[in-house]
Every structure is written in structure tokens, then in C-alpha cells.
PDB file of C-alpha atoms and ligand atoms in Angstrom:
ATOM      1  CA  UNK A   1      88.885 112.036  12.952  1.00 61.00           C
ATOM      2  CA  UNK A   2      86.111 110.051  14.668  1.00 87.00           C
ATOM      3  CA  UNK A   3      83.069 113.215  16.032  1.00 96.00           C
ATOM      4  CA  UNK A   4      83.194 113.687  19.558  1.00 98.00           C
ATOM      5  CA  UNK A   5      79.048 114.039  19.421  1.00 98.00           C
ATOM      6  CA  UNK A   6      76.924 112.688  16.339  1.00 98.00           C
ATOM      7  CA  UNK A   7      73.400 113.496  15.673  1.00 98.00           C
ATOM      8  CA  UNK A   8      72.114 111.660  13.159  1.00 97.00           C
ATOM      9  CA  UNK A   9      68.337 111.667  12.041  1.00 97.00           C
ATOM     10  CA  UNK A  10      66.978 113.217  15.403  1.00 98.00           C
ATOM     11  CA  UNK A  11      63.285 113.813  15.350  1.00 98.00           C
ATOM     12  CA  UNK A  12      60.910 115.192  18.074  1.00 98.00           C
ATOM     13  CA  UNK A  13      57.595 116.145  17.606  1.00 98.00           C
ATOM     14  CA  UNK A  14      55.340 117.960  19.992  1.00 97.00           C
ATOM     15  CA  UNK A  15      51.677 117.687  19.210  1.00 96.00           C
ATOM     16  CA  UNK A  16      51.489 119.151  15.549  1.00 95.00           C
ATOM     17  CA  UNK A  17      54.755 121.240  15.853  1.00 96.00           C
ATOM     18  CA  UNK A  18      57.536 119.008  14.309  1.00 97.00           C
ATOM     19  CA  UNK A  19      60.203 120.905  16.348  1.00 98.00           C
ATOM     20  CA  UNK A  20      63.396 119.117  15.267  1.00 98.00           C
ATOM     21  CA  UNK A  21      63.525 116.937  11.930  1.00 97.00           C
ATOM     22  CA  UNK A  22      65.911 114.487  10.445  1.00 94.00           C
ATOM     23  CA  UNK A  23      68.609 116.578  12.272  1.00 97.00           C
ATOM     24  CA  UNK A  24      72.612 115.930  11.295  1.00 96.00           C
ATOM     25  CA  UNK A  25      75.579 117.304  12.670  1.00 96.00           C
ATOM     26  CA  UNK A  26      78.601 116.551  14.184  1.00 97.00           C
ATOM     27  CA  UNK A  27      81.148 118.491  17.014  1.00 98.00           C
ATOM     28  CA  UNK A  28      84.465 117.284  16.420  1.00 96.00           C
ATOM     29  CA  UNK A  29      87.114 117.258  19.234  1.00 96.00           C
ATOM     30  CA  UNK A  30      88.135 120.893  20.393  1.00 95.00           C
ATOM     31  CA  UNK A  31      85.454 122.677  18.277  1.00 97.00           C
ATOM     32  CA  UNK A  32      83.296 125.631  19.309  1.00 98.00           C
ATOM     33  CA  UNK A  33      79.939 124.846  17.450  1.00 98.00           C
ATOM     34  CA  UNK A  34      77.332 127.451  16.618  1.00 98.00           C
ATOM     35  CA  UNK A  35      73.539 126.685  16.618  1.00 97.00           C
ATOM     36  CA  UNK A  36      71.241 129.544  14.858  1.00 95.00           C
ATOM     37  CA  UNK A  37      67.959 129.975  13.947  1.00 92.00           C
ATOM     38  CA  UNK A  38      65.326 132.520  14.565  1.00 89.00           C
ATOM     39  CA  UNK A  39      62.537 131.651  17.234  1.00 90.00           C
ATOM     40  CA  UNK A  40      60.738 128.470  17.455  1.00 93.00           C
ATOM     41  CA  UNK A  41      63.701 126.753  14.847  1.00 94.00           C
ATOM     42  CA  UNK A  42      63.881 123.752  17.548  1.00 96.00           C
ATOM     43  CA  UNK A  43      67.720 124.840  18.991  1.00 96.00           C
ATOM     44  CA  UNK A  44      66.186 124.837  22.422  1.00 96.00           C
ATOM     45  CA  UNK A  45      64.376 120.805  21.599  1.00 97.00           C
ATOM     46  CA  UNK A  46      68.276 119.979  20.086  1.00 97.00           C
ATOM     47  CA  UNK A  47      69.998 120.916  23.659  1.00 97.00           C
ATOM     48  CA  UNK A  48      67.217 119.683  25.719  1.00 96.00           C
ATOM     49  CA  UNK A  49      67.392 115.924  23.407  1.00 97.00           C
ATOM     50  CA  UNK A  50      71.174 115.680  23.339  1.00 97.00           C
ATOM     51  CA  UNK A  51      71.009 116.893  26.982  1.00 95.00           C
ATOM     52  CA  UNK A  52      68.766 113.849  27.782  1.00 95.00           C
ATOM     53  CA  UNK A  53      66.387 116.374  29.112  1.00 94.00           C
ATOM     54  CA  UNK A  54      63.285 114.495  26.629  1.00 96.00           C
ATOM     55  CA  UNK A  55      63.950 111.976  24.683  1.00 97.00           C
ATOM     56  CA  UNK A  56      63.780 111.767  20.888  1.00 98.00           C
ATOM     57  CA  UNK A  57      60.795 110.524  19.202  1.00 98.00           C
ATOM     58  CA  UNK A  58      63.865 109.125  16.469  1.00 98.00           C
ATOM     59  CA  UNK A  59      67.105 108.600  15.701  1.00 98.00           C
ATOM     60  CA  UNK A  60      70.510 108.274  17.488  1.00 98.00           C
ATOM     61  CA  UNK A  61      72.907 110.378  19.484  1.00 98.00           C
ATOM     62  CA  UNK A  62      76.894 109.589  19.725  1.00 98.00           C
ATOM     63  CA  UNK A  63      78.938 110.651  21.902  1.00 98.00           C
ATOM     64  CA  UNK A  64      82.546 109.630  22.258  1.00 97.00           C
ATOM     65  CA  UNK A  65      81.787 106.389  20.210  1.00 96.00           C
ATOM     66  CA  UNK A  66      78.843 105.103  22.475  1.00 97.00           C
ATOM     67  CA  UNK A  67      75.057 105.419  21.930  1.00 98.00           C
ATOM     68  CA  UNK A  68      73.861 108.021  24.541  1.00 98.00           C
ATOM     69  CA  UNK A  69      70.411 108.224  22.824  1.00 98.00           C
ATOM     70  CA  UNK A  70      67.473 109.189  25.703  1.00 95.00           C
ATOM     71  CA  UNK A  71      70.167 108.643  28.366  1.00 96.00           C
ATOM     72  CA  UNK A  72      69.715 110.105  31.768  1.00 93.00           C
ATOM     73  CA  UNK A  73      70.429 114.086  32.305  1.00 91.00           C
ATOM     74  CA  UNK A  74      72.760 112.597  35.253  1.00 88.00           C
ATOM     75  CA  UNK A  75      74.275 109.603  33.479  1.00 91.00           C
ATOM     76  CA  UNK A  76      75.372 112.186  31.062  1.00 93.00           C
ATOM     77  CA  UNK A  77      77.122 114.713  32.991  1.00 90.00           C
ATOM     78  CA  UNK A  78      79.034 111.923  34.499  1.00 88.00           C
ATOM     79  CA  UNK A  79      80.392 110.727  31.099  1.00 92.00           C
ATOM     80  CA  UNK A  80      81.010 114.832  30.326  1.00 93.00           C
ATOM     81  CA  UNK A  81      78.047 116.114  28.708  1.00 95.00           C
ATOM     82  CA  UNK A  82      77.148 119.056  30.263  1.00 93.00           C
ATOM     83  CA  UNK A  83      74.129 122.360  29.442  1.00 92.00           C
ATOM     84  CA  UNK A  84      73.205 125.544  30.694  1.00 89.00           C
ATOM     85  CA  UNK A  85      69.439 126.460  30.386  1.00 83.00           C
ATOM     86  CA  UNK A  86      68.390 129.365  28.918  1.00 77.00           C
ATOM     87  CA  UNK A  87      66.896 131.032  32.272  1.00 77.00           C
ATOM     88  CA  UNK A  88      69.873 130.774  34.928  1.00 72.00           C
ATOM     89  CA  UNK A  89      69.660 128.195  37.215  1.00 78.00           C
ATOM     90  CA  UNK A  90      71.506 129.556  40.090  1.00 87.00           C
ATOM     91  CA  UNK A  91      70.424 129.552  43.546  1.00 89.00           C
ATOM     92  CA  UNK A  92      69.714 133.100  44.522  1.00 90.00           C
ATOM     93  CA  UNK A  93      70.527 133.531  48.087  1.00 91.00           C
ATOM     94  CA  UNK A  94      73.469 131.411  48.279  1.00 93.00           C
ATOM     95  CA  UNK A  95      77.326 132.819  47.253  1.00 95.00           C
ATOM     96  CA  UNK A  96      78.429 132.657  44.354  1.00 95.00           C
ATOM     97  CA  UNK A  97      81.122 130.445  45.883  1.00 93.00           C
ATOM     98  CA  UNK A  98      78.569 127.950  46.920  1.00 92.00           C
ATOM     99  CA  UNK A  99      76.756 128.028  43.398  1.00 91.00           C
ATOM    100  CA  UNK A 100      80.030 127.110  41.835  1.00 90.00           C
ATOM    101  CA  UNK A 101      80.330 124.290  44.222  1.00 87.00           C
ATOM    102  CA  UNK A 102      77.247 123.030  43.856  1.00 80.00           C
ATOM    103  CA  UNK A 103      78.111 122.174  40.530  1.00 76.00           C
ATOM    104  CA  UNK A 104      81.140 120.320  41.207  1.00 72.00           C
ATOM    105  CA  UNK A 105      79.670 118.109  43.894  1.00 61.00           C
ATOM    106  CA  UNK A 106      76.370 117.733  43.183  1.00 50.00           C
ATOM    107  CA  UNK A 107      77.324 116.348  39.221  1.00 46.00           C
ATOM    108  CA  UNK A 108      79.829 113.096  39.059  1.00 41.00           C
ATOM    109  CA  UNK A 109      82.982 113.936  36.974  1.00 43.00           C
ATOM    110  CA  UNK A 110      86.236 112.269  35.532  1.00 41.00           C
ATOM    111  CA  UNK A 111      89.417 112.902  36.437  1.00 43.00           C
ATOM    112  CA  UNK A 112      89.589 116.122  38.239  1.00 46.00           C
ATOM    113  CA  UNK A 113      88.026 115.788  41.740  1.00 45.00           C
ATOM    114  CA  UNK A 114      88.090 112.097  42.059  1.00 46.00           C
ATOM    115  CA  UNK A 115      91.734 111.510  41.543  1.00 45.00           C
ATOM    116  CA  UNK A 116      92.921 113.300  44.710  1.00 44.00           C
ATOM    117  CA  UNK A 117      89.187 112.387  46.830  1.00 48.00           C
ATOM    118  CA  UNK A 118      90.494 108.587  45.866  1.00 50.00           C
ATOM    119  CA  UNK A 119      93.957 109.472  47.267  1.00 51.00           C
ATOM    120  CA  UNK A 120      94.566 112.081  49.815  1.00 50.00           C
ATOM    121  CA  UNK A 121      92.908 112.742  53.259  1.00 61.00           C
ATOM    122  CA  UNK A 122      89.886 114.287  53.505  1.00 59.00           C
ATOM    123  CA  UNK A 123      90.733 117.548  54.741  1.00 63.00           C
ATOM    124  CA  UNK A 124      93.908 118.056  52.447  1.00 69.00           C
ATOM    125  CA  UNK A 125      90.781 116.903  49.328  1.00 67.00           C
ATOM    126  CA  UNK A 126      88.601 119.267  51.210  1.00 70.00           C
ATOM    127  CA  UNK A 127      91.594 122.194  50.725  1.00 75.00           C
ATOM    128  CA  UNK A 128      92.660 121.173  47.204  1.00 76.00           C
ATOM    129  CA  UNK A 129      89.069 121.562  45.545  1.00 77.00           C
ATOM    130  CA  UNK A 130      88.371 125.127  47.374  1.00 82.00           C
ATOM    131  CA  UNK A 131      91.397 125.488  45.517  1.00 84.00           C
ATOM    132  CA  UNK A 132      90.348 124.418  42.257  1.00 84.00           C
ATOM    133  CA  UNK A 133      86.778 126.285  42.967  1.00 88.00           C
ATOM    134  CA  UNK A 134      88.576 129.707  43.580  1.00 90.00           C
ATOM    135  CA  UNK A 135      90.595 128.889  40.380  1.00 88.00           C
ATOM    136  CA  UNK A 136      87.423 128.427  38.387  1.00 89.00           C
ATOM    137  CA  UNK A 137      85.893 131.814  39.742  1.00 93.00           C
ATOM    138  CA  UNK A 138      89.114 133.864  39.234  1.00 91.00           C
ATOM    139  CA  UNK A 139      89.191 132.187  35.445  1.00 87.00           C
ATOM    140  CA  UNK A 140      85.200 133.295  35.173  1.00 91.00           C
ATOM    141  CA  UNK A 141      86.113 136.853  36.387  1.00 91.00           C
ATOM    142  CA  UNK A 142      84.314 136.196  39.756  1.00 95.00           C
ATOM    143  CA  UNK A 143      86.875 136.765  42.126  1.00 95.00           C
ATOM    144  CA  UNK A 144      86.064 139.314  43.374  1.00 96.00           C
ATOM    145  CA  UNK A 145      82.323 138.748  44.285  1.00 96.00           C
ATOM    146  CA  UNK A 146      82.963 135.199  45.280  1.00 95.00           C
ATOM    147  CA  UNK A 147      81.057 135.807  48.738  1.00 96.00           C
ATOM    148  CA  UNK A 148      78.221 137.849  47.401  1.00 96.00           C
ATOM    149  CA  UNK A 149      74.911 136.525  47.020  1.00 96.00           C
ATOM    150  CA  UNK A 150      73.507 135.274  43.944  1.00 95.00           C
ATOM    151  CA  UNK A 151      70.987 137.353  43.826  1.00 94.00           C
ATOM    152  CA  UNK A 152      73.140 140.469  44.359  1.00 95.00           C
ATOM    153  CA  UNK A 153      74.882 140.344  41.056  1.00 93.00           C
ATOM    154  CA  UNK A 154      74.235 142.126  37.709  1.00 91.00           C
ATOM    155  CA  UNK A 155      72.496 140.192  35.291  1.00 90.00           C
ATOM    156  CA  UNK A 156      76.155 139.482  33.207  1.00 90.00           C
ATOM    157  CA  UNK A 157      77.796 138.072  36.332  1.00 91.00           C
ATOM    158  CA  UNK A 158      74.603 135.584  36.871  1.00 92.00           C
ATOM    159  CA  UNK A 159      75.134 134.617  33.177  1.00 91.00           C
ATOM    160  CA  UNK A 160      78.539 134.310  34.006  1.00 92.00           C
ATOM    161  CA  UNK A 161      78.113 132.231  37.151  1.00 93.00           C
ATOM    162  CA  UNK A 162      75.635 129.430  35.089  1.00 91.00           C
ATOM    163  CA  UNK A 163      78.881 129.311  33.365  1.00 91.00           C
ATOM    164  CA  UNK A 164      80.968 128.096  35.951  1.00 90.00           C
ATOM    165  CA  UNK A 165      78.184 125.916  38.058  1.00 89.00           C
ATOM    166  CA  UNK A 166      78.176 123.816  34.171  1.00 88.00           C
ATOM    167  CA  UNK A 167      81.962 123.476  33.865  1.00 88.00           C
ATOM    168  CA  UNK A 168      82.735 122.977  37.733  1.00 86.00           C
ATOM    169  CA  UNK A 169      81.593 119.567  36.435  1.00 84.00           C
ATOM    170  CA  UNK A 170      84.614 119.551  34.010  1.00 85.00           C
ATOM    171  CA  UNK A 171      82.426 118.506  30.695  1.00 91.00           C
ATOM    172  CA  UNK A 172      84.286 117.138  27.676  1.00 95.00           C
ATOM    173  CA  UNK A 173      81.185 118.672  25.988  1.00 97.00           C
ATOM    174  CA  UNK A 174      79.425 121.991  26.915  1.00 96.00           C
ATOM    175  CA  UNK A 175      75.959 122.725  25.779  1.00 97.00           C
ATOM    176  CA  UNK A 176      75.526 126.817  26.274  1.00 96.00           C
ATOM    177  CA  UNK A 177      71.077 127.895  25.435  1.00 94.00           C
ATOM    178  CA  UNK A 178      71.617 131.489  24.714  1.00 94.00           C
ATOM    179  CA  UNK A 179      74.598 132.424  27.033  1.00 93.00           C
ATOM    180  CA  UNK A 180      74.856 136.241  25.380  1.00 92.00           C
ATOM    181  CA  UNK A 181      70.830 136.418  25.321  1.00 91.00           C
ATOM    182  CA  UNK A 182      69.904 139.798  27.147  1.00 90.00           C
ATOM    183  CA  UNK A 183      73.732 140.930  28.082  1.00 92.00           C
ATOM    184  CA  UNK A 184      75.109 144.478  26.904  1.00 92.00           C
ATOM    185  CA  UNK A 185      78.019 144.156  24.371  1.00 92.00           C
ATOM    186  CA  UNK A 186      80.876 144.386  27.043  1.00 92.00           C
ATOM    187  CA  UNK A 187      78.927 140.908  29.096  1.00 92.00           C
ATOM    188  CA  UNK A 188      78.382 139.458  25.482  1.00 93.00           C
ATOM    189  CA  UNK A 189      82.413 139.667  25.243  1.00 93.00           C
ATOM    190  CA  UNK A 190      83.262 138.443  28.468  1.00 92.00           C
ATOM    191  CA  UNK A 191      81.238 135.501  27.898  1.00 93.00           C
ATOM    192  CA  UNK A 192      82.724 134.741  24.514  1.00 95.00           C
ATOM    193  CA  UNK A 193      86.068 134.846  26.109  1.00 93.00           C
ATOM    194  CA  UNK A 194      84.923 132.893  29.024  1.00 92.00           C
ATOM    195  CA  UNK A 195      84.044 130.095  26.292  1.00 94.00           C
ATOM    196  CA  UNK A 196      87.204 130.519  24.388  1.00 95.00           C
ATOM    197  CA  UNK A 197      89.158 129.469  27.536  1.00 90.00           C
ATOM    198  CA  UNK A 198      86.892 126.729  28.105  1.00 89.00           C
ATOM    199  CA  UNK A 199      87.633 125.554  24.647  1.00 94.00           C
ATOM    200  CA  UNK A 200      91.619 125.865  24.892  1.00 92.00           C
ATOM    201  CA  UNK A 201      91.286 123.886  28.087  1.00 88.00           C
ATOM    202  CA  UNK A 202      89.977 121.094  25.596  1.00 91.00           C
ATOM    203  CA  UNK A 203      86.489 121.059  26.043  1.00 94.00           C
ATOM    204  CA  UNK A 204      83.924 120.981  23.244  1.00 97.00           C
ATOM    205  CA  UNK A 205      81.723 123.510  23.064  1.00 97.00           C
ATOM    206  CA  UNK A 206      78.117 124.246  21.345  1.00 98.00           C
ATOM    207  CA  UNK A 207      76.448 127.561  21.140  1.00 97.00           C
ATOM    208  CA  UNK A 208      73.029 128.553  20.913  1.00 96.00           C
ATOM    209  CA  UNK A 209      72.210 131.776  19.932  1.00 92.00           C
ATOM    210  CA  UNK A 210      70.212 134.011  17.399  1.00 85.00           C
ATOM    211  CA  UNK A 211      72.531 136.650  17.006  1.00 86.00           C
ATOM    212  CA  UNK A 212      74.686 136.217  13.798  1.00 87.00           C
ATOM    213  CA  UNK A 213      77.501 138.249  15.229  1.00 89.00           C
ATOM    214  CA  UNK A 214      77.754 136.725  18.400  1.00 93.00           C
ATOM    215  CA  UNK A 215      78.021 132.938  16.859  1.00 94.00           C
ATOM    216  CA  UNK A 216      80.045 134.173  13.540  1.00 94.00           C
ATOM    217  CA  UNK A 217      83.124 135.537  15.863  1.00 95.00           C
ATOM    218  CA  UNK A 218      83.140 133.157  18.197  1.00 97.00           C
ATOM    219  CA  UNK A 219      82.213 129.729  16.316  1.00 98.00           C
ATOM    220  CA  UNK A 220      84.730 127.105  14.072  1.00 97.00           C
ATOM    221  CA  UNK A 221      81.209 126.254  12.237  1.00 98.00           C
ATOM    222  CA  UNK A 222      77.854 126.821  12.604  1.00 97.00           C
ATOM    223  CA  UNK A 223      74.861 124.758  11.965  1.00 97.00           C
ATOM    224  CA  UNK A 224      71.720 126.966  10.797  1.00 95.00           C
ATOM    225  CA  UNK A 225      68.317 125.723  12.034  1.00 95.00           C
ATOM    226  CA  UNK A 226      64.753 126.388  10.365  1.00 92.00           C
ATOM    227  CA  UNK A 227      61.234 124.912  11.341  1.00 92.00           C
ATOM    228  CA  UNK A 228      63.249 121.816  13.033  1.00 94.00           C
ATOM    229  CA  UNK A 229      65.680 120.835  10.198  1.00 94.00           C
ATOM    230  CA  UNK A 230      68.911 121.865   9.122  1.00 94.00           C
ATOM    231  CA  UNK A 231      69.457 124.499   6.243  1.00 94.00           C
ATOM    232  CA  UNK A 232      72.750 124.927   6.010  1.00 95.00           C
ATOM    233  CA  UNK A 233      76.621 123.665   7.771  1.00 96.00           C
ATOM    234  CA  UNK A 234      79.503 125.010   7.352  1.00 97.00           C
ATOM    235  CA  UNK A 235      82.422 128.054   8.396  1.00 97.00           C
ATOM    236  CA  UNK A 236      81.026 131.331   9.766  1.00 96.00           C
ATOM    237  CA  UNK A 237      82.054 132.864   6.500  1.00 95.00           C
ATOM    238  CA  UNK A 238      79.830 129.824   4.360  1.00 96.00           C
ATOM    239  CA  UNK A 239      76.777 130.005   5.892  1.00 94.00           C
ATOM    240  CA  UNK A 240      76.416 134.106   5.981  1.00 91.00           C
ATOM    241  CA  UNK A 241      76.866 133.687   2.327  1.00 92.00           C
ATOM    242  CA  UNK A 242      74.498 131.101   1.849  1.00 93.00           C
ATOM    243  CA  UNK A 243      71.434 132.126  -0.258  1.00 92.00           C
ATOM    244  CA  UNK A 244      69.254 130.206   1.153  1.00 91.00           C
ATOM    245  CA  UNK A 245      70.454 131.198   4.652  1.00 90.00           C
ATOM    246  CA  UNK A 246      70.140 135.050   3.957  1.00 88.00           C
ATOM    247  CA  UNK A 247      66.667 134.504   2.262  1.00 86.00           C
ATOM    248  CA  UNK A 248      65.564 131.826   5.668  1.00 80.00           C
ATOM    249  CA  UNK A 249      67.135 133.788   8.035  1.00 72.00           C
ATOM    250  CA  UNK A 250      69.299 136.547   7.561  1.00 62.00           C
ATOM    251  CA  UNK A 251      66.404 138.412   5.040  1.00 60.00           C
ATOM    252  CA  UNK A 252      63.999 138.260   7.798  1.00 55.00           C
ATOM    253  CA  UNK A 253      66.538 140.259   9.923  1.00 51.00           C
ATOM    254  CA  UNK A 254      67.419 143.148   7.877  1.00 46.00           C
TER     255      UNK A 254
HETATM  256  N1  ADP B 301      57.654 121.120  25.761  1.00 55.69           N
HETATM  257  C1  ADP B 301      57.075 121.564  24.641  1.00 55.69           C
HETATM  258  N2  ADP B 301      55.766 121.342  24.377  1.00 55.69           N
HETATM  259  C2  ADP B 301      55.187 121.777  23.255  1.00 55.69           C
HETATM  260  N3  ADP B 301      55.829 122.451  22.301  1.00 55.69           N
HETATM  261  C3  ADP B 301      57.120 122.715  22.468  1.00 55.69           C
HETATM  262  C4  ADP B 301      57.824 122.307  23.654  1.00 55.69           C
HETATM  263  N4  ADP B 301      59.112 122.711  23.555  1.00 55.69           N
HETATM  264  C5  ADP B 301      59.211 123.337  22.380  1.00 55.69           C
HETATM  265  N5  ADP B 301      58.035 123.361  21.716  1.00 55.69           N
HETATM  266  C6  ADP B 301      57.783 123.928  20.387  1.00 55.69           C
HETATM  267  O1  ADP B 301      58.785 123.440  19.520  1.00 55.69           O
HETATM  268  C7  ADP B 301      59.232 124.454  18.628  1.00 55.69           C
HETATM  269  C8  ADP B 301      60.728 124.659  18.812  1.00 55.69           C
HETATM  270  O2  ADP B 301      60.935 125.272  20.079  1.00 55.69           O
HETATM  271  P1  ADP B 301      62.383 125.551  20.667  1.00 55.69           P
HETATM  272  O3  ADP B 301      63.213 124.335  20.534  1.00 55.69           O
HETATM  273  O4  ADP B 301      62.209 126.112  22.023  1.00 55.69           O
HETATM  274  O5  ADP B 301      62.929 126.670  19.664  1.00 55.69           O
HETATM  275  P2  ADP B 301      64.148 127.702  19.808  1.00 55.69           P
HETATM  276  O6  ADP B 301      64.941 127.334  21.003  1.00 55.69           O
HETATM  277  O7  ADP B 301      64.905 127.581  18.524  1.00 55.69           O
HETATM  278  O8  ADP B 301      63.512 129.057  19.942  1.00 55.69           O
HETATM  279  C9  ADP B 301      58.403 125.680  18.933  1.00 55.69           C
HETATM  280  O9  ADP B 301      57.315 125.700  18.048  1.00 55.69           O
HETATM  281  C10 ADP B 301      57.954 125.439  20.359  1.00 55.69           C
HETATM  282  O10 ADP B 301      56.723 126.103  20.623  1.00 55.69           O
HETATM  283 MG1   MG B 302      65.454 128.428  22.706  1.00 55.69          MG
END
């Protein structure tokens, strides 16, 4: 099976932090993968290089077969890379509505919008993608406050709604910086299931996080991060066994 991303040897140093080294991994096709590390590991620098958000100081970045390595941010999201930062990015005193279709107009996408744009008249192209938006919001859970401001919703539902702006773009590959960080339990499980759907709908996802639980429920594999490099790969159930990662990582915790 030919990787859907590959990472191989990425480097970026800032100053005299090395923040990622001689990084490795792999997302194949359909897989949720989890990123982990305590503070300062370099997740963050991983997203923000594969993202295209800086560009590596080192080594090369795959994605679906082609060298993406310091592309464009934009350039990206049109061939289906998309991210979430870990602040939301939402814009406060617009609807939730219009967040969510901000993403899908303001990002070039495959497929999905284009098709019909290319094909119908404007108004019935107009009708069909408030269609698809409500779709996306009712999928998110965000029905209901569709028309409320931004600003106006808990904390979860913002979470939520950084969500949906990102994958109103329709990504082949979604890049999620902390997407449970700061939610009680009951948002942390909404969110997991909102990125289970997103991965039966055949979208690749990776998952940042430093909360073991979190990434070891909802994660095929996980990739564990310290000082920059990789310390271990492997199944949920591998790595929490790992020696190395409970005396790195999980020691430090408990
Ligand atoms: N733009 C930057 N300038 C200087 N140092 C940075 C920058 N971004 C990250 N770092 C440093 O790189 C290291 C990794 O940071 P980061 O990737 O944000 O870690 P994580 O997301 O795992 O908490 C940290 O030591 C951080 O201070
Ligand atoms: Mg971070």
C-alpha cells in the first residue's frame, strides 16, 4: 500500500531549540493517526511543516506520491491537505453558518463544489452548496445554532465549528493541533466522534494531542514525539507498553 503522506528525515531548527529531528512516519489511506508528546516535543513544528505553514530546514514531505515539501499553505488545501490551529480560528461575530462557509469558498477543493459550479446554473449551485453546508453543520452537531454568532457559543461548539470551517474544504488529509485541548469529557467525545465520521467518509486524519486517553481510543497508531524526534510507532496498545515511552513520557505523568 503506497502512504497517503510520508515524512521522511524532517528537520527544523529554531535558534538553538532543534524542535523536530530526523522525523519518520507515514499515514496510510483511511487511518486516524495519533501525534503525542508532552510540551515543547515539536507536534505543533510537525503540523505547521507538513501544513506548509514554515518550511523545513531538511528533508522531504509526500503526499499522494508527489513532493509537497515547503509548498504553499494554499497550494495545499487545494490538493486536500488541510489543519486546524491550536487557538480557533473562527470569526467571532459572524454565524456559525457563515464560518462554515467561509471555509468552503475561501479554500479551492476537488470534486465536491466544483463539479456542480462547472455544470449547473448559478442559483441552482448557489442552492445545492447551502445544502451541502447545512449537511456539514447537522453532521458537526451544529444545527441547531447555525445562525448564532460565533462568539455566542460554548467553548466545545467553537472547537467544534474549527472542525467544520477545515473539512468544508473536503481534505483527503486532516491535520487536527489539539482538537480535545481544554473541552470537558462530554466535548472531548463529541469531537472524537466528529473525527470518526470524518474518517469513514474517507478522509485521513492526524491527531495532536497530549492526552494518552484521548489519542489511545480514538487512533489506528500513534507516533510518540520527544525533544523533536520520534521515540516510538506503533498500535495504541504498543506504544503504552513501550518502556521507553512510559519512562519518556508516560513516567513523567503519573
Ligand atoms: N516560531 C518559533 N520560534 C522559536 N521557537 C519555536 C517556534 N515554534 C516552536 N518553537 C520551539 O520549538 C519547540 C517545539 O515547539 P512545538 O512544536 O510548539 O511543541 P508542541 O506542539 O509539541 O508543544 C519548543 O521548544 C518551542 O519553544
Ligand atoms: Mg503544540
Amino acid at each position: 500500500m503506497t502512504a497517503l503522506l510520508d515524512v521522511s528525515r524532517l528537520a527544523k531548527r529554531f535558534g538553538a531549540v532543534q524542535a523536530v529531528e530526523r522525523l519518520d512516519f507515514q499515514v496510510e489511506p483511511g487511518e486516524i493517526l495519533g501525534i503525542i508528546g508532552p510540551n515543547g516535543a515539536g507536534k505543533t513544528t510537525a503540523i505547521n511543516l507538513i501544513s506548509g505553514v514554515i518550511r523545513p530546514d531538511s528533508g522531504r514531505i509526500t503526499f499522494a506520491g508527489q513532493d509537497v515539501t515547503g509548498m504553499r499553505p494554499d497550494l495545499l488545501v487545494r490538493r486536500g491537505v488541510v489543519r486546524t490551529f491550536q487557538a480557533t480560528t473562527i470569526y467571532q461575530e459572524r454565524t456559525v453558518r457563515e464560518n462554515v462557509r467561509r471555509g468552503a469558498f475561501t479554500t479551492a477543493y476537488r470534486g465536491f463544489w466544483s463539479t456542480f459550479l462547472g455544470t449547473a446554473g448559478a442559483r441552482a449551485a448557489a442552492r445545492r452548496a447551502g445544502e451541502a453546508i447545512d449537511e456539514l453543520l447537522s453532521w458537526l452537531g451544529l444545527s441547531e445554532v447555525a445562525d448564532a454568532e460565533a462568539r455566542s457559543l460554548p467553548y466545545g461548539f467553537q472547537k467544534v465549528l474549527g472542525l467544520g470551517i477545515a473539512l468544508a474544504a473536503r481534505p483527503r488529509l486532516a491535520m487536527l493541533d489539539e482538537p480535545a485541548a481544554g473541552l470537558s469529557h462530554d466535548e472531548a467525545n463529541h469531537v472524537a466522534e466528529v473525527v470518526r465520521r470524518i474518517n469513514r467518509e474517507d478522509v485521513s486524519v492526524i491527531v495532536v494531542d497530549h492526552n494518552m486517553r484521548f489519542i489511545s481510543t480514538l487512533c489506528h497508531r500513534i507516533v510518540v514525539l520527544h525533544h523533536g524526534a520520534e521515540l516510538a510507532t506503533g498500535t495504541p496498545q504498543d506504544v503504552t507498553r513501550d518502556p521507553r515511552v512510559i519512562e519518556a513520557y508516560l513516567g513523567t505523568q503519573h
